[in-house]
DNA sequence: CTTGACATTAGCCTACAGGCTAATTAGTCA
DNA sequence: TGACTAATTAGCCTGTAGGCTAATGTCAAG
């Protein structure tokens, strides 16, 4: 799943906003929203596939962490649509 | 349809890129892609609902025009997710 | 190795996106 | 008016996103 598609779902954008403050476990994220746990796992998997987050085990928990560079890249692509810049993909 | 969802489809992003250079008719847009005319109308309608383009009659033709401010706004929301700014709707 | 908590996978269901063809509306011109 | 062109609407079909429950895997503790 590409970043644009991943960002299309409001819940996934809210998850990203949560992760801004720091990494969180799947349980903490799922608990913050009114969805079943497997549903949240599905959203997190899509965010991971899009490269917007990274996952890392921490004992029994799994920490999800925001990957800011992909978001910045995606925002840059949007601005390219407006400004007509040709530069693509050259990041970090 | 919100802007993020509208941007999720690659063909719609390509249409926006085309419109960067100036307004085009539905026919010109449909002709540039390998899809049936009604299919393109559907995409254009979604872009219009998202506020990303505006439509205006010009004789027998209908001109579609890019609405840059919504794109800029959307890009700003993405950057907000990264930077942690609370301000929304900051314009040029 | 069994138990208990955390998280994902599997399976199923409903709704809607996205594509097509055919029919309809809107506007121009003879 | 009638005909022709441009674009949309209507209707149908297929695939997949997004939700749930139930089952399974993974790790720490005893």
JSON list of C-alpha atoms (C1' of nucleotides) in Angstrom, two decimals:
[
{"chain": "A", "resi": 1, "resn": "UNK", "atom": "CA", "xyz": [0.00, 0.00, 0.00]},
{"chain": "A", "resi": 2, "resn": "UNK", "atom": "CA", "xyz": [1.40, 3.37, -1.03]},
{"chain": "A", "resi": 3, "resn": "UNK", "atom": "CA", "xyz": [1.59, 6.34, 1.30]},
{"chain": "A", "resi": 4, "resn": "UNK", "atom": "CA", "xyz": [-1.29, 8.26, -0.29]},
{"chain": "A", "resi": 5, "resn": "UNK", "atom": "CA", "xyz": [-3.65, 5.33, 0.05]},
{"chain": "A", "resi": 6, "resn": "UNK", "atom": "CA", "xyz": [-2.52, 4.73, 3.61]},
{"chain": "A", "resi": 7, "resn": "UNK", "atom": "CA", "xyz": [-3.22, 8.37, 4.45]},
{"chain": "A", "resi": 8, "resn": "UNK", "atom": "CA", "xyz": [-6.70, 8.20, 2.97]},
{"chain": "A", "resi": 9, "resn": "UNK", "atom": "CA", "xyz": [-8.19, 6.71, 6.13]},
{"chain": "A", "resi": 10, "resn": "UNK", "atom": "CA", "xyz": [-8.93, 9.20, 8.94]},
{"chain": "A", "resi": 11, "resn": "UNK", "atom": "CA", "xyz": [-8.16, 6.70, 11.68]},
{"chain": "A", "resi": 12, "resn": "UNK", "atom": "CA", "xyz": [-4.72, 6.07, 10.23]},
{"chain": "A", "resi": 13, "resn": "UNK", "atom": "CA", "xyz": [-3.99, 9.79, 10.15]},
{"chain": "A", "resi": 14, "resn": "UNK", "atom": "CA", "xyz": [-5.01, 10.02, 13.80]},
{"chain": "A", "resi": 15, "resn": "UNK", "atom": "CA", "xyz": [-2.67, 7.17, 14.63]},
{"chain": "A", "resi": 16, "resn": "UNK", "atom": "CA", "xyz": [0.18, 9.04, 12.95]},
{"chain": "A", "resi": 17, "resn": "UNK", "atom": "CA", "xyz": [-0.70, 12.13, 14.96]},
{"chain": "A", "resi": 18, "resn": "UNK", "atom": "CA", "xyz": [-0.51, 10.06, 18.16]},
{"chain": "A", "resi": 19, "resn": "UNK", "atom": "CA", "xyz": [2.88, 8.70, 17.21]},
{"chain": "A", "resi": 20, "resn": "UNK", "atom": "CA", "xyz": [4.21, 12.22, 16.77]},
{"chain": "A", "resi": 21, "resn": "UNK", "atom": "CA", "xyz": [4.71, 12.40, 20.54]},
{"chain": "A", "resi": 22, "resn": "UNK", "atom": "CA", "xyz": [6.73, 9.21, 20.61]},
{"chain": "A", "resi": 23, "resn": "UNK", "atom": "CA", "xyz": [6.52, 5.46, 19.99]},
{"chain": "A", "resi": 24, "resn": "UNK", "atom": "CA", "xyz": [3.53, 3.52, 21.31]},
{"chain": "A", "resi": 25, "resn": "UNK", "atom": "CA", "xyz": [2.55, -0.11, 21.60]},
{"chain": "A", "resi": 26, "resn": "UNK", "atom": "CA", "xyz": [-0.22, -1.63, 19.54]},
{"chain": "A", "resi": 27, "resn": "UNK", "atom": "CA", "xyz": [-2.28, -1.96, 22.71]},
{"chain": "A", "resi": 28, "resn": "UNK", "atom": "CA", "xyz": [-1.98, 1.70, 23.61]},
{"chain": "A", "resi": 29, "resn": "UNK", "atom": "CA", "xyz": [-3.00, 2.67, 20.11]},
{"chain": "A", "resi": 30, "resn": "UNK", "atom": "CA", "xyz": [-5.89, 0.25, 19.92]},
{"chain": "A", "resi": 31, "resn": "UNK", "atom": "CA", "xyz": [-7.10, 1.39, 23.35]},
{"chain": "A", "resi": 32, "resn": "UNK", "atom": "CA", "xyz": [-7.24, 5.01, 22.20]},
{"chain": "A", "resi": 33, "resn": "UNK", "atom": "CA", "xyz": [-9.76, 4.23, 19.48]},
{"chain": "A", "resi": 34, "resn": "UNK", "atom": "CA", "xyz": [-13.14, 2.55, 19.48]},
{"chain": "A", "resi": 35, "resn": "UNK", "atom": "CA", "xyz": [-12.16, -0.34, 17.23]},
{"chain": "A", "resi": 36, "resn": "UNK", "atom": "CA", "xyz": [-11.40, -4.00, 17.87]},
{"chain": "A", "resi": 37, "resn": "UNK", "atom": "CA", "xyz": [-7.78, -4.96, 18.32]},
{"chain": "A", "resi": 38, "resn": "UNK", "atom": "CA", "xyz": [-7.43, -6.88, 15.05]},
{"chain": "A", "resi": 39, "resn": "UNK", "atom": "CA", "xyz": [-8.90, -3.95, 13.20]},
{"chain": "A", "resi": 40, "resn": "UNK", "atom": "CA", "xyz": [-6.16, -1.72, 14.53]},
{"chain": "A", "resi": 41, "resn": "UNK", "atom": "CA", "xyz": [-3.54, -4.32, 13.68]},
{"chain": "A", "resi": 42, "resn": "UNK", "atom": "CA", "xyz": [-4.78, -4.16, 10.10]},
{"chain": "A", "resi": 43, "resn": "UNK", "atom": "CA", "xyz": [-4.39, -0.39, 9.97]},
{"chain": "A", "resi": 44, "resn": "UNK", "atom": "CA", "xyz": [-0.94, -0.56, 11.54]},
{"chain": "A", "resi": 45, "resn": "UNK", "atom": "CA", "xyz": [0.10, -3.17, 9.01]},
{"chain": "A", "resi": 46, "resn": "UNK", "atom": "CA", "xyz": [-0.96, -0.88, 6.19]},
{"chain": "A", "resi": 47, "resn": "UNK", "atom": "CA", "xyz": [0.93, 2.03, 7.68]},
{"chain": "A", "resi": 48, "resn": "UNK", "atom": "CA", "xyz": [3.96, -0.22, 7.96]},
{"chain": "A", "resi": 49, "resn": "UNK", "atom": "CA", "xyz": [3.63, -1.35, 4.33]},
{"chain": "A", "resi": 50, "resn": "UNK", "atom": "CA", "xyz": [3.48, 2.28, 3.28]},
{"chain": "A", "resi": 51, "resn": "UNK", "atom": "CA", "xyz": [6.67, 2.93, 5.24]},
{"chain": "A", "resi": 52, "resn": "UNK", "atom": "CA", "xyz": [4.94, 5.52, 7.39]},
{"chain": "A", "resi": 53, "resn": "UNK", "atom": "CA", "xyz": [5.73, 3.67, 10.62]},
{"chain": "A", "resi": 54, "resn": "UNK", "atom": "CA", "xyz": [8.25, 1.10, 11.81]},
{"chain": "A", "resi": 55, "resn": "UNK", "atom": "CA", "xyz": [7.61, -1.73, 14.27]},
{"chain": "A", "resi": 56, "resn": "UNK", "atom": "CA", "xyz": [9.99, -3.06, 16.90]},
{"chain": "A", "resi": 57, "resn": "UNK", "atom": "CA", "xyz": [9.51, -5.69, 19.60]},
{"chain": "A", "resi": 58, "resn": "UNK", "atom": "CA", "xyz": [10.00, -4.63, 23.18]},
{"chain": "A", "resi": 59, "resn": "UNK", "atom": "CA", "xyz": [9.39, -7.67, 25.34]},
{"chain": "A", "resi": 60, "resn": "UNK", "atom": "CA", "xyz": [5.75, -8.68, 25.08]},
{"chain": "A", "resi": 61, "resn": "UNK", "atom": "CA", "xyz": [4.92, -5.36, 23.48]},
{"chain": "A", "resi": 62, "resn": "UNK", "atom": "CA", "xyz": [5.55, -4.11, 20.00]},
{"chain": "A", "resi": 63, "resn": "UNK", "atom": "CA", "xyz": [6.51, -0.49, 19.60]},
{"chain": "A", "resi": 64, "resn": "UNK", "atom": "CA", "xyz": [5.30, 1.49, 16.61]},
{"chain": "A", "resi": 65, "resn": "UNK", "atom": "CA", "xyz": [7.33, 4.51, 15.66]},
{"chain": "A", "resi": 66, "resn": "UNK", "atom": "CA", "xyz": [6.58, 7.29, 13.19]},
{"chain": "A", "resi": 67, "resn": "UNK", "atom": "CA", "xyz": [8.74, 7.52, 10.07]},
{"chain": "A", "resi": 68, "resn": "UNK", "atom": "CA", "xyz": [8.76, 11.23, 9.40]},
{"chain": "A", "resi": 69, "resn": "UNK", "atom": "CA", "xyz": [10.77, 11.22, 6.18]},
{"chain": "A", "resi": 70, "resn": "UNK", "atom": "CA", "xyz": [8.08, 9.40, 4.21]},
{"chain": "A", "resi": 71, "resn": "UNK", "atom": "CA", "xyz": [5.51, 11.91, 5.37]},
{"chain": "A", "resi": 72, "resn": "UNK", "atom": "CA", "xyz": [7.76, 14.77, 4.36]},
{"chain": "A", "resi": 73, "resn": "UNK", "atom": "CA", "xyz": [8.31, 13.13, 1.01]},
{"chain": "A", "resi": 74, "resn": "UNK", "atom": "CA", "xyz": [4.61, 12.72, 0.46]},
{"chain": "A", "resi": 75, "resn": "UNK", "atom": "CA", "xyz": [3.93, 16.33, 1.35]},
{"chain": "A", "resi": 76, "resn": "UNK", "atom": "CA", "xyz": [6.64, 17.35, -1.10]},
{"chain": "A", "resi": 77, "resn": "UNK", "atom": "CA", "xyz": [4.92, 15.41, -3.88]},
{"chain": "A", "resi": 78, "resn": "UNK", "atom": "CA", "xyz": [1.71, 17.32, -3.19]},
{"chain": "A", "resi": 79, "resn": "UNK", "atom": "CA", "xyz": [3.54, 20.62, -3.37]},
{"chain": "A", "resi": 80, "resn": "UNK", "atom": "CA", "xyz": [5.10, 19.48, -6.63]},
{"chain": "A", "resi": 81, "resn": "UNK", "atom": "CA", "xyz": [1.61, 19.14, -8.07]},
{"chain": "A", "resi": 82, "resn": "UNK", "atom": "CA", "xyz": [1.01, 22.77, -7.26]},
{"chain": "A", "resi": 83, "resn": "UNK", "atom": "CA", "xyz": [4.35, 24.35, -8.01]},
{"chain": "A", "resi": 84, "resn": "UNK", "atom": "CA", "xyz": [5.30, 22.32, -11.04]},
{"chain": "A", "resi": 85, "resn": "UNK", "atom": "CA", "xyz": [8.73, 21.35, -9.74]},
{"chain": "A", "resi": 86, "resn": "UNK", "atom": "CA", "xyz": [10.30, 18.45, -11.55]},
{"chain": "A", "resi": 87, "resn": "UNK", "atom": "CA", "xyz": [12.47, 17.19, -8.68]},
{"chain": "A", "resi": 88, "resn": "UNK", "atom": "CA", "xyz": [11.22, 13.86, -7.41]},
{"chain": "A", "resi": 89, "resn": "UNK", "atom": "CA", "xyz": [12.38, 11.40, -4.83]},
{"chain": "A", "resi": 90, "resn": "UNK", "atom": "CA", "xyz": [15.71, 12.99, -4.05]},
{"chain": "A", "resi": 91, "resn": "UNK", "atom": "CA", "xyz": [15.56, 12.97, -0.28]},
{"chain": "A", "resi": 92, "resn": "UNK", "atom": "CA", "xyz": [17.68, 12.41, 2.82]},
{"chain": "B", "resi": 1, "resn": "UNK", "atom": "CA", "xyz": [-14.97, 12.82, -0.83]},
{"chain": "B", "resi": 2, "resn": "UNK", "atom": "CA", "xyz": [-12.16, 14.40, 1.16]},
{"chain": "B", "resi": 3, "resn": "UNK", "atom": "CA", "xyz": [-8.90, 15.55, -0.40]},
{"chain": "B", "resi": 4, "resn": "UNK", "atom": "CA", "xyz": [-6.80, 12.70, 0.99]},
{"chain": "B", "resi": 5, "resn": "UNK", "atom": "CA", "xyz": [-9.13, 10.07, -0.43]},
{"chain": "B", "resi": 6, "resn": "UNK", "atom": "CA", "xyz": [-9.25, 11.88, -3.75]},
{"chain": "B", "resi": 7, "resn": "UNK", "atom": "CA", "xyz": [-5.46, 11.92, -3.88]},
{"chain": "B", "resi": 8, "resn": "UNK", "atom": "CA", "xyz": [-5.25, 8.21, -3.17]},
{"chain": "B", "resi": 9, "resn": "UNK", "atom": "CA", "xyz": [-5.82, 7.27, -6.82]},
{"chain": "B", "resi": 10, "resn": "UNK", "atom": "CA", "xyz": [-2.78, 7.56, -9.11]},
{"chain": "B", "resi": 11, "resn": "UNK", "atom": "CA", "xyz": [-4.85, 8.58, -12.13]},
{"chain": "B", "resi": 12, "resn": "UNK", "atom": "CA", "xyz": [-6.37, 11.47, -10.21]},
{"chain": "B", "resi": 13, "resn": "UNK", "atom": "CA", "xyz": [-2.92, 12.68, -9.18]},
{"chain": "B", "resi": 14, "resn": "UNK", "atom": "CA", "xyz": [-1.86, 12.56, -12.83]},
{"chain": "B", "resi": 15, "resn": "UNK", "atom": "CA", "xyz": [-4.89, 14.61, -13.79]},
{"chain": "B", "resi": 16, "resn": "UNK", "atom": "CA", "xyz": [-3.93, 17.22, -11.22]},
{"chain": "B", "resi": 17, "resn": "UNK", "atom": "CA", "xyz": [-0.42, 17.29, -12.64]},
{"chain": "B", "resi": 18, "resn": "UNK", "atom": "CA", "xyz": [-1.87, 17.91, -16.12]},
{"chain": "B", "resi": 19, "resn": "UNK", "atom": "CA", "xyz": [-4.00, 20.76, -14.84]},
{"chain": "B", "resi": 20, "resn": "UNK", "atom": "CA", "xyz": [-0.91, 22.45, -13.42]},
{"chain": "B", "resi": 21, "resn": "UNK", "atom": "CA", "xyz": [-0.17, 23.83, -16.88]},
{"chain": "B", "resi": 22, "resn": "UNK", "atom": "CA", "xyz": [-3.63, 25.32, -17.25]},
{"chain": "B", "resi": 23, "resn": "UNK", "atom": "CA", "xyz": [-7.31, 24.44, -17.49]},
{"chain": "B", "resi": 24, "resn": "UNK", "atom": "CA", "xyz": [-8.41, 21.60, -19.76]},
{"chain": "B", "resi": 25, "resn": "UNK", "atom": "CA", "xyz": [-11.69, 20.19, -20.99]},
{"chain": "B", "resi": 26, "resn": "UNK", "atom": "CA", "xyz": [-13.00, 16.83, -19.89]},
{"chain": "B", "resi": 27, "resn": "UNK", "atom": "CA", "xyz": [-12.39, 15.53, -23.40]},
{"chain": "B", "resi": 28, "resn": "UNK", "atom": "CA", "xyz": [-8.76, 16.56, -23.43]},
{"chain": "B", "resi": 29, "resn": "UNK", "atom": "CA", "xyz": [-8.21, 14.93, -20.08]},
{"chain": "B", "resi": 30, "resn": "UNK", "atom": "CA", "xyz": [-10.05, 11.74, -20.99]},
{"chain": "B", "resi": 31, "resn": "UNK", "atom": "CA", "xyz": [-8.12, 11.54, -24.25]},
{"chain": "B", "resi": 32, "resn": "UNK", "atom": "CA", "xyz": [-4.80, 11.66, -22.42]},
{"chain": "B", "resi": 33, "resn": "UNK", "atom": "CA", "xyz": [-5.55, 8.49, -20.47]},
{"chain": "B", "resi": 34, "resn": "UNK", "atom": "CA", "xyz": [-6.53, 5.00, -21.49]},
{"chain": "B", "resi": 35, "resn": "UNK", "atom": "CA", "xyz": [-9.91, 5.01, -19.77]},
{"chain": "B", "resi": 36, "resn": "UNK", "atom": "CA", "xyz": [-13.46, 5.40, -21.01]},
{"chain": "B", "resi": 37, "resn": "UNK", "atom": "CA", "xyz": [-15.00, 8.83, -20.90]},
{"chain": "B", "resi": 38, "resn": "UNK", "atom": "CA", "xyz": [-17.51, 8.14, -18.15]},
{"chain": "B", "resi": 39, "resn": "UNK", "atom": "CA", "xyz": [-14.73, 6.70, -16.03]},
{"chain": "B", "resi": 40, "resn": "UNK", "atom": "CA", "xyz": [-12.85, 9.96, -16.28]},
{"chain": "B", "resi": 41, "resn": "UNK", "atom": "CA", "xyz": [-16.00, 11.91, -15.51]},
{"chain": "B", "resi": 42, "resn": "UNK", "atom": "CA", "xyz": [-16.27, 9.92, -12.29]},
{"chain": "B", "resi": 43, "resn": "UNK", "atom": "CA", "xyz": [-12.72, 10.81, -11.29]},
{"chain": "B", "resi": 44, "resn": "UNK", "atom": "CA", "xyz": [-13.24, 14.46, -12.15]},
{"chain": "B", "resi": 45, "resn": "UNK", "atom": "CA", "xyz": [-16.40, 14.51, -10.09]},
{"chain": "B", "resi": 46, "resn": "UNK", "atom": "CA", "xyz": [-14.49, 13.17, -7.10]},
{"chain": "B", "resi": 47, "resn": "UNK", "atom": "CA", "xyz": [-11.77, 15.76, -7.54]},
{"chain": "B", "resi": 48, "resn": "UNK", "atom": "CA", "xyz": [-14.47, 18.40, -7.71]},
{"chain": "B", "resi": 49, "resn": "UNK", "atom": "CA", "xyz": [-16.15, 17.10, -4.54]},
{"chain": "B", "resi": 50, "resn": "UNK", "atom": "CA", "xyz": [-12.79, 17.24, -2.78]},
{"chain": "B", "resi": 51, "resn": "UNK", "atom": "CA", "xyz": [-12.40, 20.86, -3.90]},
{"chain": "B", "resi": 52, "resn": "UNK", "atom": "CA", "xyz": [-9.18, 20.04, -5.74]},
{"chain": "B", "resi": 53, "resn": "UNK", "atom": "CA", "xyz": [-10.56, 21.29, -9.06]},
{"chain": "B", "resi": 54, "resn": "UNK", "atom": "CA", "xyz": [-13.30, 23.61, -10.24]},
{"chain": "B", "resi": 55, "resn": "UNK", "atom": "CA", "xyz": [-15.48, 23.18, -13.33]},
{"chain": "B", "resi": 56, "resn": "UNK", "atom": "CA", "xyz": [-16.75, 25.88, -15.63]},
{"chain": "B", "resi": 57, "resn": "UNK", "atom": "CA", "xyz": [-18.71, 25.69, -18.87]},
{"chain": "B", "resi": 58, "resn": "UNK", "atom": "CA", "xyz": [-17.13, 27.13, -21.97]},
{"chain": "B", "resi": 59, "resn": "UNK", "atom": "CA", "xyz": [-19.59, 26.64, -24.81]},
{"chain": "B", "resi": 60, "resn": "UNK", "atom": "CA", "xyz": [-19.97, 22.95, -25.50]},
{"chain": "B", "resi": 61, "resn": "UNK", "atom": "CA", "xyz": [-16.92, 22.18, -23.44]},
{"chain": "B", "resi": 62, "resn": "UNK", "atom": "CA", "xyz": [-16.41, 22.17, -19.70]},
{"chain": "B", "resi": 63, "resn": "UNK", "atom": "CA", "xyz": [-13.15, 23.50, -18.38]},
{"chain": "B", "resi": 64, "resn": "UNK", "atom": "CA", "xyz": [-11.53, 21.93, -15.35]},
{"chain": "B", "resi": 65, "resn": "UNK", "atom": "CA", "xyz": [-9.16, 24.08, -13.40]},
{"chain": "B", "resi": 66, "resn": "UNK", "atom": "CA", "xyz": [-6.75, 23.19, -10.59]},
{"chain": "B", "resi": 67, "resn": "UNK", "atom": "CA", "xyz": [-7.48, 24.61, -7.14]},
{"chain": "B", "resi": 68, "resn": "UNK", "atom": "CA", "xyz": [-4.01, 24.97, -5.73]},
{"chain": "B", "resi": 69, "resn": "UNK", "atom": "CA", "xyz": [-4.95, 26.19, -2.27]},
{"chain": "B", "resi": 70, "resn": "UNK", "atom": "CA", "xyz": [-6.58, 22.90, -1.27]},
{"chain": "B", "resi": 71, "resn": "UNK", "atom": "CA", "xyz": [-3.48, 21.03, -2.34]},
{"chain": "B", "resi": 72, "resn": "UNK", "atom": "CA", "xyz": [-1.30, 23.38, -0.32]},
{"chain": "B", "resi": 73, "resn": "UNK", "atom": "CA", "xyz": [-3.61, 22.95, 2.63]},
{"chain": "B", "resi": 74, "resn": "UNK", "atom": "CA", "xyz": [-3.43, 19.18, 2.36]},
{"chain": "B", "resi": 75, "resn": "UNK", "atom": "CA", "xyz": [0.35, 19.22, 2.16]},
{"chain": "B", "resi": 76, "resn": "UNK", "atom": "CA", "xyz": [0.38, 21.44, 5.25]},
{"chain": "B", "resi": 77, "resn": "UNK", "atom": "CA", "xyz": [-1.69, 18.89, 7.16]},
{"chain": "B", "resi": 78, "resn": "UNK", "atom": "CA", "xyz": [0.85, 16.21, 6.32]},
{"chain": "B", "resi": 79, "resn": "UNK", "atom": "CA", "xyz": [3.67, 18.39, 7.55]},
{"chain": "B", "resi": 80, "resn": "UNK", "atom": "CA", "xyz": [1.69, 19.03, 10.72]},
{"chain": "B", "resi": 81, "resn": "UNK", "atom": "CA", "xyz": [1.71, 15.30, 11.37]},
{"chain": "B", "resi": 82, "resn": "UNK", "atom": "CA", "xyz": [5.50, 15.37, 11.26]},
{"chain": "B", "resi": 83, "resn": "UNK", "atom": "CA", "xyz": [6.28, 18.61, 12.98]},
{"chain": "B", "resi": 84, "resn": "UNK", "atom": "CA", "xyz": [3.69, 18.46, 15.69]},
{"chain": "B", "resi": 85, "resn": "UNK", "atom": "CA", "xyz": [2.31, 21.89, 15.01]},
{"chain": "B", "resi": 86, "resn": "UNK", "atom": "CA", "xyz": [-1.21, 22.43, 16.22]},
{"chain": "B", "resi": 87, "resn": "UNK", "atom": "CA", "xyz": [-1.97, 25.30, 13.86]},
{"chain": "B", "resi": 88, "resn": "UNK", "atom": "CA", "xyz": [-4.26, 24.36, 11.02]},
{"chain": "B", "resi": 89, "resn": "UNK", "atom": "CA", "xyz": [-5.15, 26.22, 7.91]},
{"chain": "B", "resi": 90, "resn": "UNK", "atom": "CA", "xyz": [-2.12, 28.44, 7.82]},
{"chain": "B", "resi": 91, "resn": "UNK", "atom": "CA", "xyz": [-2.10, 29.98, 4.38]},
{"chain": "B", "resi": 92, "resn": "UNK", "atom": "CA", "xyz": [0.49, 31.73, 2.30]},
{"chain": "C", "resi": 1, "resn": "DC", "atom": "C1'", "xyz": [5.95, -26.70, 30.16]},
{"chain": "C", "resi": 2, "resn": "DT", "atom": "C1'", "xyz": [1.83, -24.39, 31.45]},
{"chain": "C", "resi": 3, "resn": "DT", "atom": "C1'", "xyz": [-0.38, -20.11, 32.12]},
{"chain": "C", "resi": 4, "resn": "DG", "atom": "C1'", "xyz": [-1.59, -15.48, 31.08]},
{"chain": "C", "resi": 5, "resn": "DA", "atom": "C1'", "xyz": [-1.18, -11.14, 28.58]},
{"chain": "C", "resi": 6, "resn": "DC", "atom": "C1'", "xyz": [-0.06, -8.96, 24.16]},
{"chain": "C", "resi": 7, "resn": "DA", "atom": "C1'", "xyz": [-0.52, -8.98, 19.29]},
{"chain": "C", "resi": 8, "resn": "DT", "atom": "C1'", "xyz": [-1.35, -11.04, 14.73]},
{"chain": "C", "resi": 9, "resn": "DT", "atom": "C1'", "xyz": [-3.56, -14.25, 11.41]},
{"chain": "C", "resi": 10, "resn": "DA", "atom": "C1'", "xyz": [-7.59, -16.50, 9.46]},
{"chain": "C", "resi": 11, "resn": "DG", "atom": "C1'", "xyz": [-12.05, -16.42, 7.92]},
{"chain": "C", "resi": 12, "resn": "DC", "atom": "C1'", "xyz": [-16.23, -14.20, 6.92]},
{"chain": "C", "resi": 13, "resn": "DC", "atom": "C1'", "xyz": [-19.37, -10.33, 5.74]},
{"chain": "C", "resi": 14, "resn": "DT", "atom": "C1'", "xyz": [-20.95, -5.77, 3.96]},
{"chain": "C", "resi": 15, "resn": "DA", "atom": "C1'", "xyz": [-20.17, -1.54, 1.53]},
{"chain": "C", "resi": 16, "resn": "DC", "atom": "C1'", "xyz": [-18.18, 1.01, -1.78]},
{"chain": "C", "resi": 17, "resn": "DA", "atom": "C1'", "xyz": [-14.45, 2.22, -5.28]},
{"chain": "C", "resi": 18, "resn": "DG", "atom": "C1'", "xyz": [-13.53, 1.79, -9.97]},
{"chain": "C", "resi": 19, "resn": "DG", "atom": "C1'", "xyz": [-14.28, 0.09, -14.45]},
{"chain": "C", "resi": 20, "resn": "DC", "atom": "C1'", "xyz": [-17.37, -0.68, -18.51]},
{"chain": "C", "resi": 21, "resn": "DT", "atom": "C1'", "xyz": [-21.53, 0.06, -21.98]},
{"chain": "C", "resi": 22, "resn": "DA", "atom": "C1'", "xyz": [-25.76, 2.26, -23.01]},
{"chain": "C", "resi": 23, "resn": "DA", "atom": "C1'", "xyz": [-28.89, 5.98, -22.42]},
{"chain": "C", "resi": 24, "resn": "DT", "atom": "C1'", "xyz": [-29.62, 10.87, -21.34]},
{"chain": "C", "resi": 25, "resn": "DT", "atom": "C1'", "xyz": [-28.83, 15.76, -20.92]},
{"chain": "C", "resi": 26, "resn": "DA", "atom": "C1'", "xyz": [-26.79, 20.20, -22.59]},
{"chain": "C", "resi": 27, "resn": "DG", "atom": "C1'", "xyz": [-25.22, 23.28, -26.09]},
{"chain": "C", "resi": 28, "resn": "DT", "atom": "C1'", "xyz": [-24.14, 24.72, -31.05]},
{"chain": "C", "resi": 29, "resn": "DC", "atom": "C1'", "xyz": [-25.19, 25.21, -35.65]},
{"chain": "C", "resi": 30, "resn": "DA", "atom": "C1'", "xyz": [-27.61, 24.36, -40.22]},
{"chain": "D", "resi": 1, "resn": "DT", "atom": "C1'", "xyz": [-36.70, 21.69, -35.33]},
{"chain": "D", "resi": 2, "resn": "DG", "atom": "C1'", "xyz": [-33.29, 18.30, -36.24]},
{"chain": "D", "resi": 3, "resn": "DA", "atom": "C1'", "xyz": [-28.74, 16.67, -36.20]},
{"chain": "D", "resi": 4, "resn": "DC", "atom": "C1'", "xyz": [-24.22, 16.52, -34.24]},
{"chain": "D", "resi": 5, "resn": "DT", "atom": "C1'", "xyz": [-20.83, 16.83, -30.57]},
{"chain": "D", "resi": 6, "resn": "DA", "atom": "C1'", "xyz": [-19.54, 17.11, -25.62]},
{"chain": "D", "resi": 7, "resn": "DA", "atom": "C1'", "xyz": [-20.15, 15.46, -21.17]},
{"chain": "D", "resi": 8, "resn": "DT", "atom": "C1'", "xyz": [-22.81, 13.33, -17.54]},
{"chain": "D", "resi": 9, "resn": "DT", "atom": "C1'", "xyz": [-26.00, 9.97, -15.47]},
{"chain": "D", "resi": 10, "resn": "DA", "atom": "C1'", "xyz": [-27.78, 5.29, -14.95]},
{"chain": "D", "resi": 11, "resn": "DG", "atom": "C1'", "xyz": [-27.08, 0.64, -14.36]},
{"chain": "D", "resi": 12, "resn": "DC", "atom": "C1'", "xyz": [-24.33, -3.34, -13.75]},
{"chain": "D", "resi": 13, "resn": "DC", "atom": "C1'", "xyz": [-20.20, -6.13, -12.40]},
{"chain": "D", "resi": 14, "resn": "DT", "atom": "C1'", "xyz": [-15.90, -7.26, -9.99]},
{"chain": "D", "resi": 15, "resn": "DG", "atom": "C1'", "xyz": [-12.43, -6.55, -6.59]},
{"chain": "D", "resi": 16, "resn": "DT", "atom": "C1'", "xyz": [-10.95, -4.96, -2.40]},
{"chain": "D", "resi": 17, "resn": "DA", "atom": "C1'", "xyz": [-11.06, -1.99, 1.87]},
{"chain": "D", "resi": 18, "resn": "DG", "atom": "C1'", "xyz": [-12.59, -2.18, 6.45]},
{"chain": "D", "resi": 19, "resn": "DG", "atom": "C1'", "xyz": [-15.02, -4.14, 10.17]},
{"chain": "D", "resi": 20, "resn": "DC", "atom": "C1'", "xyz": [-16.03, -8.11, 13.34]},
{"chain": "D", "resi": 21, "resn": "DT", "atom": "C1'", "xyz": [-15.25, -12.77, 16.03]},
{"chain": "D", "resi": 22, "resn": "DA", "atom": "C1'", "xyz": [-12.50, -16.73, 16.85]},
{"chain": "D", "resi": 23, "resn": "DA", "atom": "C1'", "xyz": [-8.23, -19.05, 16.61]},
{"chain": "D", "resi": 24, "resn": "DT", "atom": "C1'", "xyz": [-3.27, -18.81, 16.69]},
{"chain": "D", "resi": 25, "resn": "DG", "atom": "C1'", "xyz": [1.37, -17.27, 17.68]},
{"chain": "D", "resi": 26, "resn": "DT", "atom": "C1'", "xyz": [4.86, -15.00, 20.86]},
{"chain": "D", "resi": 27, "resn": "DC", "atom": "C1'", "xyz": [6.96, -13.84, 24.89]},
{"chain": "D", "resi": 28, "resn": "DA", "atom": "C1'", "xyz": [7.67, -13.48, 30.29]},
{"chain": "D", "resi": 29, "resn": "DA", "atom": "C1'", "xyz": [6.86, -15.57, 34.56]},
{"chain": "D", "resi": 30, "resn": "DG", "atom": "C1'", "xyz": [6.22, -19.34, 37.49]}
]
